[in-house]
Amino acid sequence: MIDLTVNGNRMVFDGDDEMPLLWYLREDAKLHGTKFGCGIGQCGACTVHVDGQAFRSCVIPMRGLKGAQITTIEGLVKMDELHAVQKAWIEEDVAQCGYCQAGQIMATVDLLKKYPNPTDQEIDENHTNLCRCGTYDRIRKAIHRAADLMKAGN
Amino acid sequence: MVISKSISRRHALKVFGGTGALIVCVPMGSLFAQGKGQNAEDLFGGKLGPFVQINPDNTITIGAPIPDMGTGVSTSLPMIVANELDADWNGVNIETLPPSQYLNEKGEPILNYVLQSTGGSWSVAKAWQPLRECGALARHLILCAAAKALSVSIKGLATKNSHVIIKSNGNKYPYSQFLEAAKKIKVPGLGRKIYRGDNVVNRIVLPTAAEGGPTIKAKGEGDIIGRGKGLKAAHDIVTGKMEFGIDKRIENQLYAQIERCPHYFGDVKSFDALDALKIKGVVDVIQVPNLDEEGTSKFNSPGVAVLAESFWAAKKGRDALKIVWNKGPNTQETNAWHEQELRNAIPRKTTRTLDEKGDINAAFTAAAKTFEEEYEVPFWAHFCMEPINCAVWVKEDEVIAKLSHQFPERIAKDFSQKVDIPFDNFTVDIGRVGGGYGRKGKIDFVSEAFFLSQKTGRAVKVHWTREDEVRHGFINSSALYRIKAGVDKEGKLVAWDALASRKGTAWLEGFPETIVPHSRLRRSYPQIKAPTGAWRGPGHNTTGFVLECMIDEIAIGLGLDPLDFRLEILGEDKSYPYTGWTAVPVENKVISSSRMKGVLRLAAEKAGWGHKLPKGYGRGIASCFTFGSYAAIVVDVSVDEDGKLNVHKVTGAADCGLVINPLGAKAQMEGGCMDGLSAVLYQDIQFKEGRITTGNFNDIPLVRIDECPKKFDFHFVDSDEIPSGLGEIALPPFIPALMNAIYDATGKRIRKLPLGNQLKT
């Protein structure tokens, strides 16, 4: 029996504890914003926050998540207000197909905690999620814009 | 095949009534035949035409008829309607429309209103005219109703931001105020007509303005077209609410994973499912045969399906299967074998001349200088970000299908007869497509879901993994090209002899072949069985590289500037016949030297072509014509001493006719270039024993943000031509522009992809 918190809601899981968190979120918790891209932690489409840090949920087995606080893309909105990173993503018109973008956003929220004012080089070295549509130029602009929005108190 | 017999009011509402209604295979043409009248209420169930619904709060719901796989068509197509309608864009909601089609009396499937599939950069080109007509019709109905209600002539009224305005006093009235009356306006001469082209579409026919019909806007009229608009889907995407095909589920669905025979044209020899069936959650194990016994090309990969209550249980069950494969007849196929076979195919009698003009032999004999080179490209996989998936429930007399697909109309069309369920009883729910690139136009994975649902009697979601997608794809053909060019003593290109040894079509048409006086195009037929199919910019994606690098080689060999040489070849402003495929209508099927020179000049000017670059830097240019649109790309690179490539800047110009959404158009240019960079740096699918061994992003990581150029600069030619596409336009010239830049920086001519370690030696 594993108890965990997902987007502020207490949850209990008693299934196969080898199952990665991704499938718990998508199928049990019915939170389909977190995406399956590779299953081996290489692409980042499944990025969520575990205890405040970005992780690739496709390679985290449920058994390690006792008492964990999980935040998914659905939990990023607070009191109907988009997170600054989400706002920046809309303002820079980042998405093409959009499939990887929840993961990109979750990775960026974490990146901006560590680098509140990131340089291009810091983004290059720390943001590793794959976007098959190639929206990286706009992702980079959106990361800078989100940093500005957060400094301005958004 | 069962043809719909009765057309009821309920059916009409099912097609066009608000949200929640899905399909849709109703012969609307018959409604006209019944002569029930020609007002919107009768024809469109309360909508003002097939794509426009005005809501009581004066917001407007516009139908997006074509699946969006990242090309932005769920924004740009509604923009066309909204522009004609003078809608307030901020008050426009988008509704994704399911496929709408019917069978005529001969059992032939007819599409309603517009082509609803996506590929070949055709979405905007094919939907442009029908959508603007539908937008104009809706505005016309509002205007007619307003004129009556306000006792003002139509000429005395204007429309803007979803309001009717009385010109004389400036009074404004929301469209919604006239909705009920507008639905009842009869439009004499409004009808339907079957258009036959690449597809058969039953379009709306409007009376002209002179006949009392709507006025369609000219270029520059309206507040929406040509203004950069962000994706309407952006909010749903950034909050995780957007439903992709993979997110859609049918109640009580089983999850199926299939361990498919890794060897193409191989099969299951025997299997043991005992351990798989012991896994908790596994419900059944079913052998999946070849689902297209009559076909000669590869359809699906036969295998063994594990059906379970969850993805994870299905995966564990699949891992527990013990299968002995019949490896099939192609186990000799490896990468080295493919390369040799491309070469071996050339001298065979099967090599065919596709096109020839002038006297190629005499031209080469007389040429002052000849150039002859070989270029090679490997296989490229699609790597759709959203792995392939399809949920189907074949009930007794009904089919529900939920998936992402580029050709949603194929579901009913391909399966109605196979499952013996009437065309009309198909409900097809298309999710946003998480990348398609041609792969999601195939039907193999849909067939798997139909087969398994029929076998179990339950809803089944076939869920592919990344490895499944790479190993069971229909990938981009590898190829060997030989190009020979002859130049006369004035330095003019006079002879062009191009040969493609490639499993797929050659795609060698266009410039320079069409313009050179003596030319020949040939194709060889390598006996490679690796399954191939459409990949972003089919054919052009690799011939762009070959033709435009060869032009560069000739220019440099003659000591000429590569831009000047291109402009010289293109010569006078002229339209030439084009025999390749295009998305634009047949009457526009020419290739124009003037439009090609236009994009070359614009890209060169914006890139600062001719300006001196720092040491170690290089700049390259290339231009291509793809499916009706023209693009030129200039790339600036540097190469470090250790051979590391840095792509600094990409400048581009495109002529795709009228640009609907400049912001989205630039996104397609950016994406096309990045896809080209990923292909050049990483794509090299590996084969062994007639199977693909490459599996996931640990084998081929594809480009990440650190390799993305720091500057993109894209421009569009101000064109009076009808819109053509952009999804596949940037990649074909990007790759050669990059390779030409690498040559400029290093003196190394890359003639074989991928780039690999070629700059390190």
CSV table of N, CA and C in Angstrom, one decimal, chain B residues 588-725:
chain,number,residue,atom,x,y,z
B,588,ASN,N,-2.5,25.6,-61.4
B,588,ASN,CA,-1.4,26.3,-60.8
B,588,ASN,C,-0.1,25.4,-60.9
B,589,LYS,N,-0.2,24.3,-61.6
B,589,LYS,CA,0.8,23.3,-61.5
B,589,LYS,C,2.0,23.7,-62.5
B,590,VAL,N,2.7,24.7,-62.2
B,590,VAL,CA,3.9,25.1,-62.9
B,590,VAL,C,4.9,25.4,-61.9
B,591,ILE,N,6.1,25.5,-62.3
B,591,ILE,CA,7.2,25.9,-61.4
B,591,ILE,C,7.8,27.2,-62.0
B,592,SER,N,7.9,28.3,-61.2
B,592,SER,CA,8.2,29.6,-61.7
B,592,SER,C,9.6,30.0,-61.3
B,593,SER,N,10.3,30.4,-62.3
B,593,SER,CA,11.7,30.8,-62.0
B,593,SER,C,11.7,32.2,-61.3
B,594,SER,N,10.7,32.9,-61.5
B,594,SER,CA,10.6,34.3,-60.9
B,594,SER,C,10.3,34.1,-59.4
B,595,ARG,N,9.4,33.2,-59.0
B,595,ARG,CA,9.1,33.0,-57.6
B,595,ARG,C,10.4,32.4,-56.9
B,596,MET,N,11.1,31.5,-57.6
B,596,MET,CA,12.3,30.9,-57.0
B,596,MET,C,13.4,32.0,-56.8
B,597,LYS,N,13.5,32.8,-57.8
B,597,LYS,CA,14.5,33.9,-57.6
B,597,LYS,C,14.1,34.8,-56.5
B,598,GLY,N,12.8,35.0,-56.4
B,598,GLY,CA,12.3,35.9,-55.3
B,598,GLY,C,12.7,35.4,-53.9
B,599,VAL,N,12.5,34.2,-53.7
B,599,VAL,CA,12.9,33.7,-52.3
B,599,VAL,C,14.4,33.7,-52.1
B,600,LEU,N,15.1,33.4,-53.2
B,600,LEU,CA,16.6,33.4,-53.1
B,600,LEU,C,17.1,34.8,-52.8
B,601,ARG,N,16.6,35.8,-53.5
B,601,ARG,CA,17.0,37.2,-53.3
B,601,ARG,C,16.7,37.6,-51.9
B,602,LEU,N,15.4,37.3,-51.5
B,602,LEU,CA,15.0,37.8,-50.1
B,602,LEU,C,15.8,37.2,-49.0
B,603,ALA,N,16.0,35.9,-49.1
B,603,ALA,CA,16.8,35.2,-48.0
B,603,ALA,C,18.2,35.7,-48.0
B,604,ALA,N,18.8,35.9,-49.2
B,604,ALA,CA,20.2,36.4,-49.3
B,604,ALA,C,20.3,37.8,-48.7
B,605,GLU,N,19.4,38.6,-49.1
B,605,GLU,CA,19.4,40.0,-48.6
B,605,GLU,C,19.3,40.0,-47.1
B,606,LYS,N,18.3,39.3,-46.5
B,606,LYS,CA,18.1,39.3,-45.1
B,606,LYS,C,19.3,38.7,-44.3
B,607,ALA,N,20.0,37.7,-45.0
B,607,ALA,CA,21.1,37.1,-44.3
B,607,ALA,C,22.4,37.9,-44.5
B,608,GLY,N,22.4,38.9,-45.3
B,608,GLY,CA,23.6,39.6,-45.5
B,608,GLY,C,24.6,38.9,-46.4
B,609,TRP,N,24.0,38.2,-47.4
B,609,TRP,CA,24.9,37.4,-48.3
B,609,TRP,C,25.9,38.2,-49.0
B,610,GLY,N,27.1,37.7,-49.0
B,610,GLY,CA,28.2,38.5,-49.6
B,610,GLY,C,29.1,39.2,-48.6
B,611,HIS,N,28.5,39.4,-47.4
B,611,HIS,CA,29.3,40.0,-46.4
B,611,HIS,C,30.4,39.1,-45.8
B,612,LYS,N,31.5,39.6,-45.5
B,612,LYS,CA,32.6,38.7,-45.0
B,612,LYS,C,32.3,38.1,-43.6
B,613,LEU,N,32.7,36.9,-43.4
B,613,LEU,CA,32.4,36.2,-42.2
B,613,LEU,C,33.7,36.0,-41.4
B,614,PRO,N,33.6,35.9,-40.1
B,614,PRO,CA,34.8,35.6,-39.3
B,614,PRO,C,35.5,34.3,-39.7
B,615,LYS,N,36.8,34.2,-39.3
B,615,LYS,CA,37.5,33.0,-39.7
B,615,LYS,C,36.9,31.8,-39.0
B,616,GLY,N,36.8,30.7,-39.7
B,616,GLY,CA,36.2,29.5,-39.2
B,616,GLY,C,34.7,29.4,-39.4
B,617,TYR,N,34.1,30.5,-39.9
B,617,TYR,CA,32.7,30.5,-40.2
B,617,TYR,C,32.4,30.2,-41.6
B,618,GLY,N,31.2,29.7,-41.9
B,618,GLY,CA,30.9,29.5,-43.3
B,618,GLY,C,29.4,29.8,-43.5
B,619,ARG,N,29.0,30.1,-44.7
B,619,ARG,CA,27.6,30.4,-45.0
B,619,ARG,C,27.2,29.6,-46.3
B,620,GLY,N,26.0,29.0,-46.3
B,620,GLY,CA,25.6,28.3,-47.4
B,620,GLY,C,24.1,28.7,-47.8
B,621,ILE,N,23.8,28.5,-49.0
B,621,ILE,CA,22.4,28.9,-49.5
B,621,ILE,C,21.9,27.7,-50.3
B,622,ALA,N,20.6,27.6,-50.3
B,622,ALA,CA,19.9,26.6,-51.2
B,622,ALA,C,18.4,27.0,-51.3
B,623,SER,N,17.8,26.5,-52.3
B,623,SER,CA,16.4,26.8,-52.5
B,623,SER,C,15.7,25.6,-53.1
B,624,CYS,N,14.4,25.4,-52.7
B,624,CYS,CA,13.7,24.2,-53.2
B,624,CYS,C,12.2,24.6,-53.5
B,625,PHE,N,11.6,23.9,-54.4
B,625,PHE,CA,10.2,23.9,-54.6
B,625,PHE,C,9.6,22.6,-54.1
B,626,THR,N,8.7,22.8,-53.2
B,626,THR,CA,8.1,21.6,-52.6
B,626,THR,C,6.6,21.7,-52.5
B,627,PHE,N,5.9,20.9,-53.3
B,627,PHE,CA,4.4,20.7,-53.2
B,627,PHE,C,3.7,22.0,-53.5
B,628,GLY,N,4.3,23.0,-54.2
B,628,GLY,CA,3.6,24.2,-54.6
B,628,GLY,C,4.2,25.4,-53.9
B,629,SER,N,5.1,25.3,-53.0
B,629,SER,CA,5.7,26.4,-52.3
B,629,SER,C,7.2,26.5,-52.5
B,630,TYR,N,7.7,27.7,-52.4
B,630,TYR,CA,9.1,27.9,-52.7
B,630,TYR,C,9.8,28.4,-51.4
B,631,ALA,N,11.0,27.9,-51.1
B,631,ALA,CA,11.7,28.3,-50.0
B,631,ALA,C,13.2,28.4,-50.3
B,632,ALA,N,13.8,29.4,-49.7
B,632,ALA,CA,15.3,29.5,-49.8
B,632,ALA,C,15.8,29.7,-48.3
B,633,ILE,N,16.9,29.0,-48.0
B,633,ILE,CA,17.5,29.0,-46.7
B,633,ILE,C,18.9,29.4,-46.8
B,634,VAL,N,19.4,30.3,-45.9
B,634,VAL,CA,20.8,30.6,-45.7
B,634,VAL,C,21.2,30.2,-44.3
B,635,VAL,N,22.3,29.4,-44.2
B,635,VAL,CA,22.7,28.9,-42.9
B,635,VAL,C,24.1,29.4,-42.6
B,636,ASP,N,24.3,29.9,-41.4
B,636,ASP,CA,25.7,30.3,-40.9
B,636,ASP,C,26.2,29.3,-39.9
B,637,VAL,N,27.3,28.8,-40.1
B,637,VAL,CA,27.9,27.8,-39.2
B,637,VAL,C,29.4,28.2,-38.8
B,638,SER,N,29.9,27.5,-37.8
B,638,SER,CA,31.3,27.5,-37.6
B,638,SER,C,31.6,26.0,-37.2
B,639,VAL,N,32.8,25.7,-37.5
B,639,VAL,CA,33.3,24.3,-37.1
B,639,VAL,C,34.5,24.5,-36.2
B,640,ASP,N,34.5,23.9,-35.0
B,640,ASP,CA,35.6,24.0,-34.1
B,640,ASP,C,36.7,23.2,-34.6
B,641,GLU,N,37.9,23.4,-34.0
B,641,GLU,CA,39.1,22.6,-34.4
B,641,GLU,C,38.9,21.2,-34.2
B,642,ASP,N,38.1,20.8,-33.2
B,642,ASP,CA,37.9,19.4,-33.0
B,642,ASP,C,36.8,18.8,-33.8
B,643,GLY,N,36.3,19.6,-34.8
B,643,GLY,CA,35.3,19.1,-35.7
B,643,GLY,C,33.8,19.3,-35.2
B,644,LYS,N,33.6,20.0,-34.1
B,644,LYS,CA,32.3,20.2,-33.6
B,644,LYS,C,31.6,21.3,-34.4
B,645,LEU,N,30.4,20.9,-34.9
B,645,LEU,CA,29.6,21.9,-35.7
B,645,LEU,C,28.7,22.8,-34.9
B,646,ASN,N,28.8,24.1,-35.1
B,646,ASN,CA,27.8,25.0,-34.5
B,646,ASN,C,27.0,25.7,-35.5
B,647,VAL,N,25.7,25.5,-35.4
B,647,VAL,CA,24.8,26.2,-36.4
B,647,VAL,C,24.4,27.5,-35.7
B,648,HIS,N,24.8,28.7,-36.2
B,648,HIS,CA,24.6,29.9,-35.5
B,648,HIS,C,23.3,30.6,-35.9
B,649,LYS,N,23.0,30.6,-37.2
B,649,LYS,CA,21.9,31.4,-37.6
B,649,LYS,C,21.2,30.7,-38.8
B,650,VAL,N,19.9,30.8,-38.9
B,650,VAL,CA,19.2,30.3,-40.1
B,650,VAL,C,18.3,31.4,-40.6
B,651,THR,N,18.5,31.8,-41.8
B,651,THR,CA,17.7,32.9,-42.4
B,651,THR,C,16.9,32.2,-43.5
B,652,GLY,N,15.7,32.6,-43.6
B,652,GLY,CA,14.9,31.9,-44.7
B,652,GLY,C,13.9,32.8,-45.3
B,653,ALA,N,13.5,32.5,-46.5
B,653,ALA,CA,12.4,33.2,-47.2
B,653,ALA,C,11.5,32.1,-47.8
B,654,ALA,N,10.2,32.3,-47.8
B,654,ALA,CA,9.3,31.4,-48.4
B,654,ALA,C,8.3,32.2,-49.2
B,655,ASP,N,7.9,31.6,-50.3
B,655,ASP,CA,6.7,32.1,-51.1
B,655,ASP,C,5.7,31.0,-51.1
B,656,CYS,N,4.7,31.1,-50.2
B,656,CYS,CA,3.7,30.1,-50.1
B,656,CYS,C,2.4,30.8,-50.5
B,657,GLY,N,2.4,31.7,-51.4
B,657,GLY,CA,1.2,32.5,-51.7
B,657,GLY,C,0.8,33.3,-50.5
B,658,LEU,N,-0.5,33.6,-50.4
B,658,LEU,CA,-1.0,34.4,-49.3
B,658,LEU,C,-0.7,33.6,-48.0
B,659,VAL,N,-0.1,34.4,-47.0
B,659,VAL,CA,0.2,33.8,-45.7
B,659,VAL,C,-1.0,34.0,-44.8
B,660,ILE,N,-1.6,33.0,-44.3
B,660,ILE,CA,-2.8,33.1,-43.4
B,660,ILE,C,-2.3,33.6,-42.0
B,661,ASN,N,-1.4,32.9,-41.4
B,661,ASN,CA,-1.0,33.2,-40.0
B,661,ASN,C,0.5,33.3,-40.0
B,662,PRO,N,1.1,34.5,-40.0
B,662,PRO,CA,2.6,34.6,-40.1
B,662,PRO,C,3.3,34.0,-38.9
B,663,LEU,N,2.6,34.0,-37.7
B,663,LEU,CA,3.3,33.5,-36.5
B,663,LEU,C,3.4,31.9,-36.7
B,664,GLY,N,2.3,31.3,-37.1
B,664,GLY,CA,2.3,29.9,-37.3
B,664,GLY,C,3.2,29.5,-38.5
B,665,ALA,N,3.2,30.4,-39.5
B,665,ALA,CA,4.0,30.1,-40.7
B,665,ALA,C,5.5,30.0,-40.3
B,666,LYS,N,5.9,31.0,-39.5
B,666,LYS,CA,7.3,31.0,-39.0
B,666,LYS,C,7.6,29.7,-38.2
B,667,ALA,N,6.6,29.3,-37.4
B,667,ALA,CA,6.8,28.1,-36.6
B,667,ALA,C,7.1,26.9,-37.5
B,668,GLN,N,6.4,26.8,-38.6
B,668,GLN,CA,6.6,25.7,-39.6
B,668,GLN,C,8.0,25.8,-40.2
B,669,MET,N,8.5,27.0,-40.5
B,669,MET,CA,9.9,27.1,-41.0
B,669,MET,C,10.9,26.7,-40.0
B,670,GLU,N,10.7,27.2,-38.7
B,670,GLU,CA,11.6,26.8,-37.6
B,670,GLU,C,11.7,25.2,-37.5
B,671,GLY,N,10.5,24.7,-37.4
B,671,GLY,CA,10.4,23.2,-37.2
B,671,GLY,C,11.0,22.4,-38.3
B,672,GLY,N,10.7,22.9,-39.6
B,672,GLY,CA,11.3,22.2,-40.7
B,672,GLY,C,12.8,22.2,-40.7
B,673,CYS,N,13.4,23.3,-40.3
B,673,CYS,CA,14.9,23.4,-40.2
B,673,CYS,C,15.4,22.5,-39.1
B,674,MET,N,14.7,22.5,-38.0
B,674,MET,CA,15.2,21.7,-36.9
B,674,MET,C,15.1,20.2,-37.2
B,675,ASP,N,14.0,19.8,-37.9
B,675,ASP,CA,13.8,18.4,-38.3
B,675,ASP,C,15.0,18.0,-39.2
B,676,GLY,N,15.3,18.9,-40.1
B,676,GLY,CA,16.5,18.7,-41.1
B,676,GLY,C,17.8,18.5,-40.3
B,677,LEU,N,17.9,19.4,-39.3
B,677,LEU,CA,19.2,19.3,-38.5
B,677,LEU,C,19.2,17.9,-37.7
B,678,SER,N,18.1,17.5,-37.2
B,678,SER,CA,18.0,16.2,-36.5
B,678,SER,C,18.4,15.1,-37.4
B,679,ALA,N,17.8,15.2,-38.6
B,679,ALA,CA,18.1,14.1,-39.6
B,679,ALA,C,19.5,14.0,-40.0
B,680,VAL,N,20.1,15.2,-40.3
B,680,VAL,CA,21.5,15.2,-40.7
B,680,VAL,C,22.5,14.7,-39.6
B,681,LEU,N,22.2,15.1,-38.4
B,681,LEU,CA,23.1,14.8,-37.3
B,681,LEU,C,22.8,13.4,-36.7
B,682,TYR,N,21.6,12.9,-36.7
B,682,TYR,CA,21.3,11.7,-35.9
B,682,TYR,C,20.7,10.6,-36.7
B,683,GLN,N,19.9,10.9,-37.7
B,683,GLN,CA,19.1,9.8,-38.3
B,683,GLN,C,19.9,8.8,-39.1
B,684,ASP,N,20.0,7.6,-38.7
B,684,ASP,CA,20.7,6.6,-39.4
B,684,ASP,C,20.2,5.2,-38.9
B,685,ILE,N,19.0,4.8,-39.4
B,685,ILE,CA,18.4,3.7,-38.8
B,685,ILE,C,19.2,2.4,-39.1
B,686,GLN,N,19.4,1.6,-38.1
B,686,GLN,CA,20.3,0.4,-38.2
B,686,GLN,C,19.5,-0.8,-38.5
B,687,PHE,N,20.0,-1.7,-39.3
B,687,PHE,CA,19.4,-2.9,-39.7
B,687,PHE,C,20.3,-4.1,-39.5
B,688,LYS,N,19.7,-5.3,-39.2
B,688,LYS,CA,20.4,-6.5,-39.0
B,688,LYS,C,19.4,-7.6,-39.3
B,689,GLU,N,19.8,-8.6,-40.1
B,689,GLU,CA,18.9,-9.8,-40.4
B,689,GLU,C,17.5,-9.4,-40.8
B,690,GLY,N,17.5,-8.3,-41.6
B,690,GLY,CA,16.2,-7.9,-42.2
B,690,GLY,C,15.2,-7.4,-41.1
B,691,ARG,N,15.8,-6.7,-40.1
B,691,ARG,CA,15.0,-6.1,-39.1
B,691,ARG,C,15.7,-4.8,-38.6
B,692,ILE,N,14.9,-3.9,-38.1
B,692,ILE,CA,15.5,-2.6,-37.6
B,692,ILE,C,15.9,-2.9,-36.1
B,693,THR,N,17.2,-2.5,-35.9
B,693,THR,CA,17.7,-2.7,-34.5
B,693,THR,C,17.6,-1.4,-33.7
B,694,THR,N,17.6,-0.3,-34.4
B,694,THR,CA,17.4,1.0,-33.7
B,694,THR,C,16.1,0.9,-32.9
B,695,GLY,N,16.1,1.4,-31.7
B,695,GLY,CA,14.8,1.3,-30.9
B,695,GLY,C,14.3,2.6,-30.3
B,696,ASN,N,15.2,3.4,-29.7
B,696,ASN,CA,14.6,4.5,-28.9
B,696,ASN,C,15.6,5.6,-28.9
B,697,PHE,N,15.3,6.6,-28.1
B,697,PHE,CA,16.1,7.9,-28.1
B,697,PHE,C,17.5,7.7,-27.5
B,698,ASN,N,17.7,6.6,-26.9
B,698,ASN,CA,19.1,6.3,-26.5
B,698,ASN,C,20.0,5.9,-27.7
B,699,ASP,N,19.3,5.4,-28.7
B,699,ASP,CA,20.1,5.1,-30.0
B,699,ASP,C,20.2,6.3,-30.8
B,700,ILE,N,19.1,7.1,-31.0
B,700,ILE,CA,19.0,8.3,-31.8
B,700,ILE,C,18.4,9.4,-31.0
B,701,PRO,N,19.2,10.2,-30.4
B,701,PRO,CA,18.7,11.2,-29.4
B,701,PRO,C,17.9,12.3,-30.1
B,702,LEU,N,18.1,12.6,-31.3
B,702,LEU,CA,17.6,13.8,-32.0
B,702,LEU,C,18.0,15.1,-31.3
B,703,VAL,N,17.9,16.2,-32.1
B,703,VAL,CA,18.4,17.5,-31.6
B,703,VAL,C,17.7,18.0,-30.3
B,704,ARG,N,18.5,18.5,-29.4
B,704,ARG,CA,17.9,19.1,-28.2
B,704,ARG,C,18.2,20.6,-28.3
B,705,ILE,N,17.8,21.3,-27.2
B,705,ILE,CA,17.9,22.8,-27.2
B,705,ILE,C,19.3,23.3,-27.4
B,706,ASP,N,20.3,22.5,-26.9
B,706,ASP,CA,21.7,23.0,-27.0
B,706,ASP,C,22.2,23.1,-28.4
B,707,GLU,N,21.6,22.3,-29.3
B,707,GLU,CA,22.1,22.3,-30.7
B,707,GLU,C,21.2,23.2,-31.6
B,708,CYS,N,20.2,23.8,-31.0
B,708,CYS,CA,19.3,24.7,-31.8
B,708,CYS,C,20.0,26.1,-32.0
B,709,PRO,N,20.0,26.5,-33.2
B,709,PRO,CA,20.6,27.8,-33.5
B,709,PRO,C,20.1,28.9,-32.6
B,710,LYS,N,20.9,29.9,-32.3
B,710,LYS,CA,20.4,31.0,-31.4
B,710,LYS,C,19.6,32.0,-32.2
B,711,LYS,N,19.7,32.0,-33.5
B,711,LYS,CA,18.9,33.0,-34.3
B,711,LYS,C,18.2,32.4,-35.5
B,712,PHE,N,16.9,32.6,-35.6
B,712,PHE,CA,16.1,32.3,-36.7
B,712,PHE,C,15.6,33.6,-37.3
B,713,ASP,N,15.6,33.7,-38.6
B,713,ASP,CA,15.0,34.9,-39.2
B,713,ASP,C,14.3,34.5,-40.5
B,714,PHE,N,13.0,34.5,-40.4
B,714,PHE,CA,12.2,34.0,-41.6
B,714,PHE,C,11.3,35.2,-42.2
B,715,HIS,N,11.2,35.1,-43.5
B,715,HIS,CA,10.5,36.2,-44.2
B,715,HIS,C,9.6,35.5,-45.2
B,716,PHE,N,8.5,36.2,-45.6
B,716,PHE,CA,7.6,35.7,-46.6
B,716,PHE,C,7.4,36.7,-47.7
B,717,VAL,N,7.4,36.2,-48.9
B,717,VAL,CA,7.2,37.0,-50.1
B,717,VAL,C,5.8,37.5,-50.0
B,718,ASP,N,5.6,38.8,-50.3
B,718,ASP,CA,4.2,39.3,-50.4
B,718,ASP,C,3.6,38.9,-51.7
B,719,SER,N,2.8,37.9,-51.7
B,719,SER,CA,2.4,37.2,-52.9
B,719,SER,C,0.9,37.3,-53.1
B,720,ASP,N,0.5,37.4,-54.4
B,720,ASP,CA,-0.9,37.4,-54.7
B,720,ASP,C,-1.5,36.0,-55.0
B,721,GLU,N,-0.6,35.1,-55.0
B,721,GLU,CA,-1.0,33.7,-55.3
B,721,GLU,C,-1.9,33.1,-54.2
B,722,ILE,N,-2.7,32.1,-54.5
B,722,ILE,CA,-3.5,31.4,-53.5
B,722,ILE,C,-2.5,30.7,-52.5
B,723,PRO,N,-3.0,30.5,-51.3
B,723,PRO,CA,-2.1,29.9,-50.3
B,723,PRO,C,-1.7,28.5,-50.6
B,724,SER,N,-0.5,28.2,-50.4
B,724,SER,CA,0.0,26.8,-50.5
B,724,SER,C,0.6,26.5,-49.2
B,725,GLY,N,1.2,25.3,-49.0
B,725,GLY,CA,1.5,24.8,-47.7
B,725,GLY,C,2.9,25.3,-47.2
